[in-house]
Every structure is written in C-alpha cells, then in structure tokens.
Amino acid sequence: MRTGFAEVHAVILINLLPHREAARKLRQDIFNVSLGVSSLVGGLLAGIIFLWFQAQILGQQEKNQLLQKEIKRFDEQIKDIAGLEAEITALRARQQAVEDLQADRNLPVHLLTELVKQLPDGVYIASMRQDNQNVTLQGVAQSNERVSELLRNLGNKTPWFSKPELVEIVAGSVALTPREQRRVANFTIRVRLTRASEAAAAPALAASTPVKK
C-alpha cells in the first residue's frame, strides 16, 4: 500500500510542472496580446489625431488662400476708388476754375463800384493798377487820417476787398490857386480783390464767427 501511495504522489508532482508552465505561457501570451492591442489602439489614435490635424491644416490653408484672394480683390477695388476720387477732385477743380473765370469777368465792375462806395471825403484816386486779384491804388488825401479811414473801409466795410496794405505815404502840396497851396498826403495802397465765390461766403462766415466780448 505504501508503495502505491508513493507512486500516486509522484505522478501528481510530475503533472504540476507543465501546468505552471502553461499558466505562465498563458499570462505571457495575454500580456503580449494586451501590449499588441494597446500599441494598435495607440497607433490608431495617433493616426486619427494626425489625420484630424492634417484636415485642420488643409482647411486653414484653404481659408488663407480665400482670404488672400479677397484681399487682393479689395486692394484692386481700393485702387479703382482712389483713381475715381482723383478724377472727381480734378473735375471739381476744373469746374471751380471755370466758375471763377466766369465770375471774374464782373470783377472790374465790383472793383469800381465798391471803390466809389468806400472812398472817404477828401480822398482822390489818381491811378489804379490790377494784377490778377491784387490792386494797387495811388492817390491824394487831404490828411493822413483820411488815408487811415480808407484803409479801415477797405478792410472792414466791404466783402469785395481784403488785406489792405499801406505801401507808402508822402507829404506833398497841391496848388489851389497861383498863390494858395494846400498840404496833402500822397499815398500808395495795395489791396486784394475778392472773388465772387469768396465774397458770397464772407457774410455766412462772419455770422458763424462768435463775437468776443
């Protein structure tokens, strides 16, 4: 009996070794499979993320190309608008020049009319010379005060003259009779004749200017 029990016991000990080896191999296989599945899943995730980034980059590049085309188109439109504005400005300048020329035909009339209105008593104009809008007056006044009054009238009481300037004033005398002479002031005044468009705008400008107290 003892001999049989020992034999059975020996058989059991021999059979456990392949079982442990098989279990170890199974665990190793499971680990390898898990590692392979993890690597595969990681590769798939990495591939998906890479493809997603590539799609985003391609989409952004397409948007950038579209924006560049639109910017180029807008730049061309801006150039066209700038060219049109330059043409409009040139046309307005030519129109204004034509209007000024038409209005300037009446400047001599305004010059003589306003000059007669603004001459104080005792002031006489001997000669007058016009160069574009600049007018030079030479005359005789009974006194320096009359010359000053003429300057004030030309600068403040008419929109048709501006910037009066006393160029020269010289004392002189005028023979009233062979025995009687009177002292006078010979003067030269330079003044600017205002265009019709400027003269029309002068009252509106004066009305909009606040009065200082």
PDB file of N, CA, C and O in Angstrom, residues 4-5 23 43 46 55 62 68 86 106 117 120 125 132 146-147 153 155 178-179 184 186 198 210:
ATOM      1  N   GLY A   4       2.167   1.999  -3.422  1.00  0.00           N
ATOM      2  CA  GLY A   4       1.168   2.594  -4.336  1.00  0.00           C
ATOM      3  C   GLY A   4       0.922   4.052  -4.064  1.00  0.00           C
ATOM      4  O   GLY A   4       0.797   4.867  -4.976  1.00  0.00           O
ATOM      5  N   PHE A   5       0.863   4.445  -2.824  1.00  0.00           N
ATOM      6  CA  PHE A   5       0.663   5.857  -2.463  1.00  0.00           C
ATOM      7  C   PHE A   5       1.836   6.728  -2.913  1.00  0.00           C
ATOM      8  O   PHE A   5       1.655   7.837  -3.411  1.00  0.00           O
ATOM      9  N   ALA A  23       0.417  27.948 -17.532  1.00  0.00           N
ATOM     10  CA  ALA A  23      -0.191  29.161 -16.966  1.00  0.00           C
ATOM     11  C   ALA A  23       0.706  30.379 -17.197  1.00  0.00           C
ATOM     12  O   ALA A  23       0.243  31.477 -17.522  1.00  0.00           O
ATOM     13  N   GLY A  43      -1.690  53.384 -31.999  1.00  0.00           N
ATOM     14  CA  GLY A  43      -1.378  53.766 -33.381  1.00  0.00           C
ATOM     15  C   GLY A  43      -2.592  54.312 -34.096  1.00  0.00           C
ATOM     16  O   GLY A  43      -2.503  55.295 -34.855  1.00  0.00           O
ATOM     17  N   ALA A  46      -3.245  57.746 -32.735  1.00  0.00           N
ATOM     18  CA  ALA A  46      -2.259  58.680 -33.283  1.00  0.00           C
ATOM     19  C   ALA A  46      -2.558  58.988 -34.742  1.00  0.00           C
ATOM     20  O   ALA A  46      -2.452  60.137 -35.196  1.00  0.00           O
ATOM     21  N   ALA A  55      -6.320  67.590 -41.622  1.00  0.00           N
ATOM     22  CA  ALA A  55      -7.554  68.173 -42.160  1.00  0.00           C
ATOM     23  C   ALA A  55      -7.713  69.619 -41.709  1.00  0.00           C
ATOM     24  O   ALA A  55      -8.109  70.494 -42.497  1.00  0.00           O
ATOM     25  N   GLU A  62      -6.810  76.545 -47.000  1.00  0.00           N
ATOM     26  CA  GLU A  62      -7.826  76.953 -47.974  1.00  0.00           C
ATOM     27  C   GLU A  62      -8.455  78.288 -47.575  1.00  0.00           C
ATOM     28  O   GLU A  62      -8.683  79.152 -48.425  1.00  0.00           O
ATOM     29  N   GLN A  68      -6.610  85.654 -49.010  1.00  0.00           N
ATOM     30  CA  GLN A  68      -5.642  86.360 -49.846  1.00  0.00           C
ATOM     31  C   GLN A  68      -6.275  86.810 -51.162  1.00  0.00           C
ATOM     32  O   GLN A  68      -6.022  87.927 -51.638  1.00  0.00           O
ATOM     33  N   ALA A  86      -9.567 110.731 -57.402  1.00  0.00           N
ATOM     34  CA  ALA A  86      -8.636 111.687 -58.011  1.00  0.00           C
ATOM     35  C   ALA A  86      -9.267 112.350 -59.235  1.00  0.00           C
ATOM     36  O   ALA A  86      -9.136 113.568 -59.445  1.00  0.00           O
ATOM     37  N   ASN A 106     -16.849 139.882 -63.970  1.00  0.00           N
ATOM     38  CA  ASN A 106     -17.526 141.026 -63.362  1.00  0.00           C
ATOM     39  C   ASN A 106     -16.690 141.706 -62.283  1.00  0.00           C
ATOM     40  O   ASN A 106     -17.167 142.656 -61.659  1.00  0.00           O
ATOM     41  N   LYS A 117     -17.838 153.493 -53.320  1.00  0.00           N
ATOM     42  CA  LYS A 117     -18.578 153.472 -52.054  1.00  0.00           C
ATOM     43  C   LYS A 117     -17.669 153.696 -50.853  1.00  0.00           C
ATOM     44  O   LYS A 117     -18.065 154.334 -49.877  1.00  0.00           O
ATOM     45  N   PRO A 120     -13.527 157.808 -48.667  1.00  0.00           N
ATOM     46  CA  PRO A 120     -13.985 158.884 -47.774  1.00  0.00           C
ATOM     47  C   PRO A 120     -13.924 160.237 -48.506  1.00  0.00           C
ATOM     48  O   PRO A 120     -13.271 160.391 -49.546  1.00  0.00           O
ATOM     49  N   ILE A 125      -8.459 159.198 -56.074  1.00  0.00           N
ATOM     50  CA  ILE A 125      -7.618 158.174 -56.692  1.00  0.00           C
ATOM     51  C   ILE A 125      -7.044 158.742 -57.977  1.00  0.00           C
ATOM     52  O   ILE A 125      -7.782 159.181 -58.866  1.00  0.00           O
ATOM     53  N   ASN A 132      -4.097 140.359 -61.593  1.00  0.00           N
ATOM     54  CA  ASN A 132      -4.933 139.261 -61.098  1.00  0.00           C
ATOM     55  C   ASN A 132      -5.864 139.798 -60.016  1.00  0.00           C
ATOM     56  O   ASN A 132      -6.731 140.601 -60.303  1.00  0.00           O
ATOM     57  N   ARG A 146      -7.481 160.666 -43.338  1.00  0.00           N
ATOM     58  CA  ARG A 146      -8.356 160.192 -44.417  1.00  0.00           C
ATOM     59  C   ARG A 146      -7.798 158.908 -45.046  1.00  0.00           C
ATOM     60  O   ARG A 146      -8.552 158.027 -45.451  1.00  0.00           O
ATOM     61  N   VAL A 147      -6.494 158.812 -45.134  1.00  0.00           N
ATOM     62  CA  VAL A 147      -5.889 157.574 -45.650  1.00  0.00           C
ATOM     63  C   VAL A 147      -6.184 156.403 -44.711  1.00  0.00           C
ATOM     64  O   VAL A 147      -6.523 155.291 -45.140  1.00  0.00           O
ATOM     65  N   ASN A 153     -12.038 151.199 -44.224  1.00  0.00           N
ATOM     66  CA  ASN A 153     -13.197 150.882 -45.063  1.00  0.00           C
ATOM     67  C   ASN A 153     -12.919 149.681 -45.970  1.00  0.00           C
ATOM     68  O   ASN A 153     -13.768 148.808 -46.135  1.00  0.00           O
ATOM     69  N   GLY A 155     -10.853 147.286 -45.450  1.00  0.00           N
ATOM     70  CA  GLY A 155     -10.646 146.050 -44.706  1.00  0.00           C
ATOM     71  C   GLY A 155     -11.864 145.544 -43.971  1.00  0.00           C
ATOM     72  O   GLY A 155     -11.978 144.337 -43.720  1.00  0.00           O
ATOM     73  N   PRO A 178      -2.685 180.220 -57.987  1.00  0.00           N
ATOM     74  CA  PRO A 178      -1.265 180.567 -58.111  1.00  0.00           C
ATOM     75  C   PRO A 178      -0.636 181.018 -56.798  1.00  0.00           C
ATOM     76  O   PRO A 178       0.579 180.862 -56.597  1.00  0.00           O
ATOM     77  N   ARG A 179      -1.445 181.493 -55.865  1.00  0.00           N
ATOM     78  CA  ARG A 179      -0.899 181.972 -54.596  1.00  0.00           C
ATOM     79  C   ARG A 179      -1.250 181.071 -53.411  1.00  0.00           C
ATOM     80  O   ARG A 179      -0.726 181.289 -52.325  1.00  0.00           O
ATOM     81  N   VAL A 184      -1.086 168.021 -48.661  1.00  0.00           N
ATOM     82  CA  VAL A 184      -1.842 166.786 -48.873  1.00  0.00           C
ATOM     83  C   VAL A 184      -0.930 165.591 -48.565  1.00  0.00           C
ATOM     84  O   VAL A 184       0.274 165.760 -48.313  1.00  0.00           O
ATOM     85  N   ASN A 186       0.212 162.084 -50.297  1.00  0.00           N
ATOM     86  CA  ASN A 186       0.236 161.190 -51.460  1.00  0.00           C
ATOM     87  C   ASN A 186       0.441 159.750 -50.955  1.00  0.00           C
ATOM     88  O   ASN A 186       1.397 159.470 -50.230  1.00  0.00           O
ATOM     89  N   GLU A 198     -15.876 133.913 -52.995  1.00  0.00           N
ATOM     90  CA  GLU A 198     -15.384 134.250 -51.663  1.00  0.00           C
ATOM     91  C   GLU A 198     -16.201 135.378 -51.055  1.00  0.00           C
ATOM     92  O   GLU A 198     -16.477 135.376 -49.853  1.00  0.00           O
ATOM     93  N   PRO A 210     -18.143 133.586 -33.526  1.00  0.00           N
ATOM     94  CA  PRO A 210     -18.630 134.174 -32.276  1.00  0.00           C
ATOM     95  C   PRO A 210     -17.991 135.525 -32.010  1.00  0.00           C
ATOM     96  O   PRO A 210     -16.819 135.758 -32.303  1.00  0.00           O
TER      97      PRO A 210
END
